[in-house]
Amino acid sequence: MRDMKKYKIIMVTTLLLAMSFSCSEDFLTKAPLGSTSENVFYSEKGIDALLTGTYGIISGSALWTVSWGASIQNWTYGSVASDDAYKGSEIGDQTPVNDIERWAVFSTNGYPADKWRLCIGMGVDRANKTIKVIKKTLEDGGINEATATKYMAEARFLRGMYNFEARLVFGDYIPILTEDTPDPKAVSNVNEAGAVLNHIIADLKYAYENLPETQAQKGRPTKYAAMALAARAYLQDLKYAEAKPLLDNIINSQKYSLMPKFIQNFEIASENNAESIFEIQANVNDINESLNAEMGIGLNFPHGSDIGMCCGFHQPSQNLVNAFKVDANGLPLFDTFNNSDFKNDQGVASEATFVPDDVTPVDPRLDWTVSRRGIPYKDWGINRGRDWIRKQPEGGPYMPASKPFFKQSEKFSLSTTTGWQTGINANNYRYIRYAHVLLWRAEVAAFDGELGKAKDLVNMVRQRAGNDMVMGKVKIFQLPPAAYPWGAEGDVDFTKPAANYKIGQYTAFASKEEAMKAVQWEQRLEFATEGMRFFDLRRWDNLPMKIGGKSMAEVLNSFATADLRIREFMKGYTFSDADKYQPVPQGQLDLQPGVLEQRPEYK
């Protein structure tokens, strides 16, 4: 385990506490036979344990299941459903994700069911129960007002976050449940316009008004974390005027700054850094199968020879790789990026000759985000191409998204030594970082016509992106197993960049439309494969100029058509507005007949 403070206790203890915590009013006056005595809960120590249990499920892990569909990183709904990534692996494995990738989800799909269960059935439920205990303990004099407010602010932040995550996936067709709801099973998911967003904002407003500016324990939210999440919640509905002051408060606080290097946001050694506003903490090798790490992405690690783990899912798309191409000035090729594909080794054996493109200029973030043949992969060696891909004909030529992966030097110390998902590791998930705030504020500025401010904020992020690049010019072009890890002496020149990296600054934006296009592009590159792209496309679809002048449907359908050579199984599938949200899980409808309703698009 890492020698650093983690805000997690052993999940077994937390779950035992939570399991004995009844939701009935009788529990407040009489302890159920065989349960933990209520005075364990009605105290500061008990509240903290319950709150820890509410934090502990954020990543989608639970002792009795591996909920890949519940992942806080939204690799399925936010990335695979977009033009950022393919499901990867092979078509016969994890078939429910095939339907998410094809925009053909039925209400019986188990992945959205996992997300609902995690967010509503577990997250909101635990937060509500914790809030009830806080209120009761305060009423009985077991804690003082200040302590109760502190815990209440954290609990309401968590409830707001779980509801926000549910709304990202299911829209407004989720039940609004509070600690005062008499019977959650009787609450409909049909709400008045704006009610769900208002509920989320109310929780986050209470949180940022009562949380401290800093926390001694990593993983607990600050007032700025609550502000940032509230701003993101507003941005889902393009409520720029409401998001603007929250983002300005975070920037003006001077509490945060961009890390010198882009990759430092994805390395275990630089967790909880100056750029991090809220991180989901991860830890391994503490309990069975490392359930305090992010199990929801446990399938998304290399599957091939040499460094093989499990299971090769979440492979970056060719469209995404093309988006990193730049012009002679180091600026994006907005309208022509996809006219031709950046060179790849699709269909080329590892033993055969393949010479990577070292001429076309690319944004240096490309090779921190995507691992491709002939480029050094962290400290693991030269990416050998096809042998490192589980099934290249169905998943494409690129390794699973690189950001969550660990270094070879960290294997078994900062990666799991138990279970079959051997890629599970101690890399925190940067849920909100300062780059988010800067680019969200740039988006607000572009919308408001503050062109100079939008330019300056985008350029801050681009300047940082140019501070670091993958080093190691590979000079061998046949990569059989014997080449692992670095070939013979002299086969890699570590004094030279691995590719032709170039990134430039914008000098001016001629219009609001041009500024918005640049901001949208920057968000794609900076947050690529981080589970945000689909949700961004959806909200931008409501802008006057949509996504650079194209609708969400145009963006995704042109992507699907262009990639048929890699994903033949996409033939005949198209995206429409009816696919913008996942259906309410059938299992929930069956549990609450006549109470919950299906989204109209799925009836």
XYZ file of C-alpha atoms in Angstrom:
603
model
C 0.000 0.000 0.000
C 1.085 3.593 -0.459
C 2.613 5.557 2.348
C 0.066 8.341 2.139
C -3.121 9.264 3.876
C -6.279 7.871 2.290
C -9.766 8.732 3.401
C -10.974 5.142 3.495
C -11.310 2.563 6.213
C -11.594 -1.166 5.707
C -14.705 -1.628 3.596
C -15.750 -4.736 5.467
C -16.222 -2.742 8.651
C -18.058 0.029 6.871
C -20.417 -2.330 5.116
C -21.220 -4.199 8.294
C -22.113 -0.897 9.909
C -24.215 0.186 6.953
C -25.995 -3.165 6.646
C -27.186 -2.913 10.241
C -28.478 0.616 9.661
C -32.201 0.336 9.049
C -34.200 2.907 7.075
C -37.325 2.502 9.186
C -38.365 5.038 11.797
C -38.434 2.215 14.364
C -34.681 2.122 14.208
C -34.567 5.555 15.793
C -36.207 4.268 18.962
C -35.521 0.542 19.106
C -32.497 -1.388 17.909
C -33.334 -4.437 15.756
C -32.376 -7.734 17.338
C -28.759 -8.609 16.597
C -27.870 -5.211 15.145
C -25.065 -2.943 16.263
C -26.166 -0.795 19.179
C -27.561 2.507 17.978
C -25.155 4.483 20.147
C -22.434 3.401 17.741
C -24.189 5.516 15.118
C -25.568 8.379 17.217
C -22.167 9.816 17.976
C -19.444 11.602 16.083
C -17.577 8.332 15.615
C -20.662 6.550 14.322
C -21.568 9.340 11.923
C -18.039 9.366 10.566
C -18.213 5.610 9.957
C -21.513 5.954 8.083
C -20.160 8.866 6.080
C -17.087 6.822 5.206
C -19.402 4.083 3.933
C -21.064 6.673 1.702
C -17.693 7.774 0.325
C -16.529 4.182 -0.016
C -18.815 3.217 -2.893
C -18.015 6.205 -5.129
C -15.804 4.160 -7.419
C -18.541 1.612 -8.077
C -16.935 -1.146 -6.022
C -18.870 -3.303 -3.621
C -17.996 -6.491 -1.788
C -20.620 -8.571 -3.527
C -20.194 -7.452 -7.136
C -17.914 -5.890 -9.701
C -20.075 -3.158 -11.181
C -18.375 -2.141 -14.409
C -21.458 -0.252 -15.530
C -21.372 1.838 -12.359
C -17.857 3.206 -12.868
C -17.465 6.791 -11.717
C -15.189 7.242 -14.744
C -18.134 6.670 -17.137
C -15.956 4.944 -19.715
C -19.029 3.351 -21.290
C -21.634 6.145 -21.309
C -19.236 9.070 -21.678
C -16.453 7.653 -23.817
C -17.435 4.478 -25.720
C -20.817 5.978 -26.644
C -18.963 8.941 -28.160
C -16.325 9.384 -30.853
C -13.502 9.155 -28.302
C -13.238 5.382 -28.002
C -14.326 1.913 -29.039
C -15.509 -0.718 -26.609
C -12.375 -2.574 -27.612
C -11.463 -6.102 -26.589
C -13.590 -8.394 -28.771
C -17.215 -8.340 -29.755
C -18.187 -11.459 -27.788
C -16.962 -10.162 -24.421
C -19.115 -7.843 -22.283
C -21.839 -7.741 -24.923
C -23.998 -5.193 -23.035
C -21.387 -2.580 -23.948
C -21.863 -3.412 -27.633
C -25.344 -1.919 -27.409
C -24.075 1.197 -25.636
C -21.477 1.623 -28.393
C -24.149 1.121 -31.085
C -26.721 3.407 -29.421
C -29.120 0.468 -29.265
C -29.658 -0.016 -25.524
C -32.673 -1.895 -24.172
C -34.082 -1.352 -20.694
C -32.848 -4.832 -19.723
C -29.184 -3.914 -20.274
C -27.274 -4.649 -17.075
C -24.799 -1.756 -17.327
C -27.305 1.100 -16.825
C -28.899 -1.052 -14.121
C -25.558 -1.013 -12.278
C -25.320 2.762 -12.591
C -28.836 3.260 -11.199
C -28.158 0.876 -8.348
C -24.898 2.577 -7.437
C -26.156 6.160 -7.679
C -29.723 5.896 -6.406
C -30.027 2.578 -4.610
C -26.740 2.863 -2.756
C -25.264 6.366 -2.969
C -28.336 8.528 -2.410
C -29.738 5.988 0.033
C -26.616 5.961 2.184
C -26.355 9.741 2.115
C -29.991 10.085 3.229
C -29.561 7.608 6.072
C -26.426 9.376 7.220
C -28.215 12.731 7.171
C -31.033 11.282 9.306
C -28.527 10.107 11.896
C -26.779 13.493 11.898
C -30.089 15.234 12.575
C -31.091 12.782 15.294
C -27.713 12.953 17.003
C -27.833 16.757 17.002
C -31.364 16.697 18.353
C -30.301 14.378 21.181
C -27.256 16.476 22.053
C -24.738 13.877 20.898
C -22.872 16.421 18.765
C -22.770 20.197 18.592
C -24.110 22.392 15.817
C -20.723 23.014 14.211
C -19.883 19.315 14.014
C -23.323 18.466 12.673
C -23.007 21.152 9.986
C -19.587 19.853 8.933
C -20.866 16.312 8.493
C -24.098 17.483 6.901
C -22.156 19.466 4.288
C -20.133 16.396 3.319
C -23.197 14.165 3.207
C -25.093 16.625 1.028
C -22.095 17.007 -1.278
C -22.123 13.242 -1.746
C -25.876 13.135 -2.305
C -25.537 15.926 -4.864
C -22.737 14.062 -6.613
C -24.627 10.756 -6.776
C -27.698 12.514 -8.147
C -25.536 14.406 -10.631
C -24.004 11.141 -11.859
C -27.461 9.605 -12.204
C -28.734 12.626 -14.110
C -25.792 12.460 -16.529
C -26.914 8.990 -17.569
C -30.711 8.979 -17.088
C -31.585 12.647 -17.381
C -34.457 13.948 -15.259
C -36.153 10.539 -15.016
C -34.772 9.790 -11.562
C -36.641 9.959 -8.241
C -35.928 12.872 -5.927
C -35.279 11.248 -2.558
C -34.385 13.032 0.675
C -33.845 12.006 4.262
C -37.468 12.967 4.937
C -38.982 10.803 2.202
C -41.429 8.509 4.084
C -41.383 5.688 1.536
C -38.778 5.845 -1.269
C -40.595 3.029 -3.091
C -43.605 5.324 -3.560
C -41.695 8.207 -5.189
C -42.150 8.707 -8.925
C -39.310 9.580 -11.273
C -41.496 11.960 -13.284
C -40.526 15.452 -12.170
C -41.376 19.039 -12.963
C -38.977 20.767 -15.341
C -35.828 21.823 -13.509
C -36.665 19.967 -10.306
C -33.784 17.486 -10.427
C -31.184 20.154 -11.212
C -32.570 22.375 -8.453
C -32.331 19.484 -5.995
C -28.704 18.852 -6.941
C -27.827 22.537 -6.725
C -29.520 22.899 -3.335
C -27.309 20.151 -1.927
C -24.145 21.541 -3.478
C -24.989 25.108 -2.403
C -25.365 23.943 1.198
C -22.060 22.123 0.794
C -20.053 25.067 -0.547
C -21.556 27.424 2.010
C -20.514 25.157 4.885
C -17.461 23.173 3.806
C -13.966 24.482 4.622
C -11.548 25.796 2.015
C -9.135 22.943 2.748
C -9.438 19.498 4.316
C -6.845 17.729 6.417
C -7.858 14.345 5.008
C -7.468 13.756 1.296
C -10.678 12.686 -0.399
C -13.017 14.890 1.608
C -14.551 17.690 -0.489
C -13.843 21.371 0.048
C -16.120 24.300 -0.650
C -14.377 24.689 -4.005
C -15.071 21.089 -4.949
C -18.760 21.741 -4.289
C -18.633 24.955 -6.334
C -16.954 23.191 -9.241
C -19.477 20.359 -9.265
C -22.343 22.861 -9.060
C -20.839 24.718 -12.024
C -20.629 21.488 -14.018
C -24.238 20.698 -13.103
C -25.312 24.127 -14.404
C -23.290 23.637 -17.591
C -25.259 20.500 -18.439
C -28.193 22.849 -19.031
C -25.999 25.630 -20.498
C -26.792 27.864 -17.521
C -23.682 29.943 -18.080
C -24.765 32.908 -15.948
C -25.204 30.637 -12.935
C -21.917 28.768 -13.468
C -19.817 31.903 -14.043
C -19.553 33.263 -10.456
C -18.794 29.805 -9.066
C -15.936 29.314 -11.517
C -14.652 32.834 -10.846
C -14.650 32.165 -7.099
C -12.491 29.077 -7.581
C -10.039 30.884 -9.860
C -9.860 33.968 -7.649
C -9.235 31.868 -4.551
C -5.730 31.158 -5.893
C -5.909 27.778 -4.159
C -5.195 25.845 -7.338
C -2.804 25.911 -10.262
C -2.014 23.806 -13.297
C 0.645 21.189 -12.696
C 3.797 21.810 -14.749
C 3.217 18.643 -16.786
C -0.017 17.250 -18.220
C 0.879 13.650 -17.296
C 1.163 14.558 -13.603
C -2.633 14.452 -13.452
C -2.518 10.717 -14.174
C 0.418 9.430 -12.172
C 0.220 7.767 -8.774
C 3.308 9.642 -7.566
C 1.632 13.035 -8.076
C -1.837 12.450 -6.635
C -3.732 15.092 -4.644
C -1.630 17.820 -6.228
C -2.033 21.552 -6.770
C -4.350 21.001 -9.746
C -6.689 18.583 -8.010
C -10.001 19.964 -6.775
C -11.666 16.632 -6.016
C -10.078 13.209 -6.387
C -11.595 9.780 -5.929
C -9.060 8.072 -3.698
C -7.760 4.622 -4.612
C -5.890 2.039 -2.600
C -4.863 -1.553 -3.274
C -3.767 -4.699 -1.448
C -5.607 -3.747 1.725
C -8.594 -6.114 1.475
C -9.670 -8.940 -0.806
C -9.377 -8.015 -4.502
C -8.394 -4.416 -3.734
C -11.960 -3.136 -3.502
C -10.784 0.294 -2.355
C -9.527 0.923 -5.884
C -11.519 1.662 -9.042
C -12.969 -1.736 -9.910
C -15.243 -0.133 -12.510
C -12.353 0.147 -14.969
C -10.869 -3.216 -14.013
C -11.350 -4.534 -17.551
C -9.585 -1.646 -19.224
C -5.953 -2.682 -19.142
C -3.568 -4.284 -21.656
C -4.409 -7.857 -22.550
C -1.662 -8.805 -24.965
C 1.696 -10.477 -24.531
C 4.600 -9.081 -22.507
C 2.489 -6.826 -20.275
C -0.819 -8.687 -20.536
C -3.417 -8.265 -17.798
C -7.135 -7.952 -18.404
C -9.060 -7.322 -20.618
C -8.314 -4.831 -23.350
C -11.456 -2.668 -23.147
C -11.808 1.083 -23.811
C -9.520 1.499 -26.818
C -9.112 5.046 -28.190
C -10.655 5.661 -31.592
C -8.935 6.605 -34.821
C -11.121 9.713 -34.863
C -9.648 10.796 -31.520
C -6.087 10.174 -32.693
C -6.791 12.228 -35.820
C -8.054 15.084 -33.631
C -4.570 15.518 -32.155
C -3.101 16.437 -35.566
C -2.093 20.104 -35.851
C -1.102 22.540 -38.568
C 2.277 24.200 -39.095
C 1.489 26.637 -36.289
C 0.608 23.852 -33.875
C -3.128 24.603 -33.943
C -5.954 22.064 -34.459
C -7.200 21.072 -37.895
C -10.835 21.789 -37.057
C -12.400 21.060 -40.421
C -9.872 18.725 -42.031
C -8.541 16.590 -39.161
C -10.458 13.518 -40.297
C -9.820 13.822 -44.036
C -7.104 11.205 -43.697
C -6.092 8.919 -40.855
C -2.960 9.409 -38.865
C -0.817 6.392 -39.727
C -1.576 3.237 -37.728
C -0.600 -0.441 -37.778
C -4.084 -1.926 -38.211
C -3.619 -5.374 -39.758
C 0.174 -5.319 -39.481
C 1.824 -8.125 -37.511
C 4.230 -7.102 -34.761
C 7.010 -9.012 -36.520
C 6.364 -7.188 -39.804
C 7.803 -3.802 -40.719
C 5.858 -0.722 -39.649
C 7.385 2.765 -39.629
C 5.430 5.225 -37.428
C 4.681 8.687 -38.803
C 7.350 11.055 -37.486
C 6.572 13.860 -39.920
C 2.951 14.908 -39.311
C 2.890 17.373 -36.386
C 0.759 16.308 -33.432
C -0.266 17.746 -30.091
C 2.059 16.220 -27.451
C -0.944 15.126 -25.379
C -1.571 12.426 -27.992
C 1.027 10.003 -26.683
C 0.152 10.570 -23.028
C -3.463 9.708 -23.864
C -3.085 7.005 -26.529
C -0.483 4.262 -26.708
C 0.418 3.308 -30.271
C 2.926 1.084 -31.987
C 6.559 2.201 -32.067
C 6.170 4.708 -29.223
C 7.503 4.129 -25.677
C 4.717 3.163 -23.269
C 5.536 4.612 -19.850
C 8.398 2.454 -18.483
C 7.016 -0.787 -19.938
C 8.936 -0.673 -23.194
C 8.210 -0.057 -26.861
C 4.571 -0.622 -27.749
C 4.832 -3.671 -30.020
C 1.521 -3.071 -31.772
C -0.770 -5.941 -32.693
C 0.656 -8.376 -30.126
C -0.307 -5.935 -27.390
C -3.928 -5.652 -28.550
C -6.468 -8.251 -27.505
C -8.181 -8.455 -30.898
C -7.083 -5.752 -33.286
C -9.679 -6.464 -36.027
C -12.500 -5.675 -33.564
C -10.897 -3.159 -31.214
C -8.560 -1.179 -33.417
C -4.802 -0.566 -33.258
C -4.537 1.404 -30.014
C -3.989 0.198 -26.450
C -6.691 0.702 -23.799
C -6.869 4.330 -22.669
C -3.509 5.036 -21.029
C -4.320 7.582 -18.346
C -5.424 5.179 -15.559
C -2.566 2.720 -16.112
C 0.419 2.381 -13.796
C 4.133 2.023 -14.374
C 5.983 -1.274 -14.527
C 8.020 -0.133 -11.536
C 4.771 0.101 -9.542
C 3.526 -3.382 -10.363
C 2.384 -5.372 -7.296
C 3.231 -2.559 -4.904
C 0.770 -0.039 -6.331
C -1.218 -2.562 -8.361
C -3.274 -5.422 -7.018
C -1.756 -8.746 -6.037
C -5.148 -10.414 -5.625
C -8.042 -11.366 -7.887
C -8.143 -11.781 -11.636
C -8.417 -8.109 -12.592
C -4.695 -7.563 -12.299
C -4.747 -4.051 -13.741
C -6.499 -2.644 -10.659
C -4.142 -0.069 -9.185
C -3.730 2.799 -6.762
C -4.155 5.598 -9.289
C -6.667 8.155 -8.034
C -9.319 9.455 -10.426
C -9.111 13.226 -10.767
C -12.846 13.850 -10.824
C -12.455 17.629 -10.986
C -9.171 19.421 -11.642
C -8.212 23.016 -12.237
C -7.996 22.499 -15.995
C -11.737 21.700 -15.927
C -12.450 24.993 -14.208
C -10.288 26.998 -16.617
C -11.846 25.491 -19.730
C -15.389 25.686 -18.345
C -14.758 29.364 -17.622
C -13.370 29.765 -21.151
C -16.600 28.260 -22.462
C -18.634 30.782 -20.491
C -16.426 33.575 -21.828
C -16.858 32.362 -25.422
C -20.631 32.279 -24.998
C -20.628 35.782 -23.508
C -18.397 37.189 -26.248
C -15.409 37.752 -23.937
C -13.075 36.633 -26.704
C -9.841 37.789 -25.100
C -10.595 36.007 -21.852
C -11.565 32.815 -23.663
C -8.293 32.946 -25.608
C -6.163 33.520 -22.526
C -7.728 30.655 -20.584
C -7.413 28.189 -23.466
C -3.819 29.257 -24.021
C -2.993 28.594 -20.361
C -3.956 24.960 -20.841
C -2.210 24.712 -24.199
C 0.982 26.223 -22.832
C 1.096 23.571 -20.128
C 0.475 20.869 -22.739
C 3.682 21.921 -24.481
C 5.830 21.587 -21.377
C 6.369 17.865 -21.698
C 6.429 15.177 -24.358
C 7.110 11.478 -24.648
C 10.826 11.019 -25.171
C 12.423 8.100 -26.961
C 12.830 7.929 -30.716
C 12.415 4.267 -31.667
C 14.756 3.213 -34.466
C 13.576 -0.363 -35.055
C 10.492 -1.128 -37.103
C 10.066 -4.872 -36.601
C 8.928 -5.720 -33.092
C 8.850 -9.468 -32.416
C 8.695 -10.732 -28.792
C 12.492 -10.573 -28.577
C 12.301 -6.779 -28.889
C 10.606 -6.479 -25.501
C 11.089 -4.223 -23.645
C 13.500 -1.793 -25.339
C 15.191 -3.778 -28.080
C 18.973 -3.870 -28.237
C 21.217 -1.134 -26.946
C 20.801 1.920 -29.150
C 17.406 0.922 -30.578
C 15.783 3.831 -28.742
C 17.286 7.312 -28.626
C 15.947 8.787 -25.390
C 17.413 12.193 -26.168
C 14.850 12.739 -28.925
C 11.042 13.094 -28.868
C 9.079 9.998 -29.879
C 7.166 11.924 -32.590
C 6.898 15.346 -34.224
C 5.250 17.203 -31.368
C 4.065 20.762 -31.851
C 1.559 22.954 -30.042
C 0.822 26.615 -30.624
C -1.076 29.463 -28.994
C -4.143 31.240 -30.341
C -3.476 34.879 -31.201
C -7.113 35.987 -31.357
C -10.645 34.739 -31.941
C -12.588 36.510 -34.666
C -16.038 35.653 -33.283
C -17.964 33.933 -30.521
C -18.427 30.961 -32.812
C -14.703 30.618 -33.462
C -13.958 30.919 -29.747
C -16.529 28.284 -28.838
C -15.167 25.888 -31.455
C -11.658 26.269 -30.020
C -12.906 25.759 -26.467
C -14.856 22.650 -27.429
C -11.810 21.235 -29.220
C -9.573 21.951 -26.255
C -11.918 20.183 -23.875
C -11.887 17.134 -26.111
C -8.091 16.941 -26.206
C -7.461 17.788 -22.567
C -10.081 15.372 -21.182
C -9.941 12.686 -23.868
C -10.982 9.191 -22.679
C -11.963 10.605 -19.255
C -15.648 9.781 -19.719
C -16.889 13.289 -20.564
C -17.103 13.493 -24.350
C -20.639 12.135 -24.898
C -22.083 14.384 -22.195
C -20.290 17.402 -23.663
C -21.591 16.661 -27.150
C -25.101 16.364 -25.738
C -25.100 19.725 -23.982
C -23.335 21.524 -26.832
C -26.020 20.205 -29.162
C -28.280 22.871 -27.629
C -25.976 25.762 -28.554
C -26.855 27.911 -31.588
C -23.768 26.656 -33.481
C -23.887 23.239 -31.796
C -20.496 21.469 -32.132
C -18.499 23.547 -34.582
C -21.588 23.923 -36.742
C -22.552 20.237 -36.620
C -25.244 18.523 -34.570
C -24.452 15.730 -32.160
C -26.094 13.285 -34.557
C -23.939 14.497 -37.447
C -20.758 14.183 -35.384
C -21.479 10.660 -34.157
C -22.963 9.254 -37.342
C -20.091 10.485 -39.487
C -17.741 8.896 -36.954
C -19.563 5.561 -37.103
C -19.584 5.521 -40.894
C -15.902 6.402 -41.202
C -14.880 3.667 -38.783
C -16.709 0.762 -40.420
C -13.375 -0.555 -41.646
C -12.445 -1.203 -37.993
C -15.911 -1.691 -36.528
C -17.903 -3.538 -39.161
C -20.414 -4.369 -36.428
C -21.551 -0.710 -36.430
C -23.067 -1.126 -39.887
C -26.745 -0.234 -39.856
C -26.653 1.555 -36.490
C -27.233 5.284 -36.229
C -27.473 7.840 -33.457
C -30.567 9.973 -32.972
C -31.815 12.336 -30.279
C -33.659 9.391 -28.731
C -30.248 7.947 -27.765
C -29.096 10.875 -25.653
C -30.006 9.160 -22.374
C -30.027 5.596 -21.114
C -33.374 3.920 -20.366
C -34.700 3.502 -16.844
C -33.628 -0.061 -15.933
C -36.395 -2.614 -16.363
C -35.573 -4.160 -13.014
C -36.417 -0.875 -11.288
C -39.675 -0.538 -13.212
C -40.608 -4.083 -12.161
C -39.829 -3.326 -8.508
C -42.010 -0.211 -8.531
C -44.835 -0.853 -11.008
C -47.097 2.122 -11.500
C -44.616 4.366 -9.683
C -41.560 4.630 -11.905
C -42.028 5.433 -15.578
C -39.819 4.719 -18.570
C -38.353 7.589 -20.566
C -40.701 8.378 -23.493
C -38.047 7.426 -26.074
C -38.001 3.851 -24.774
C -41.725 3.199 -24.428
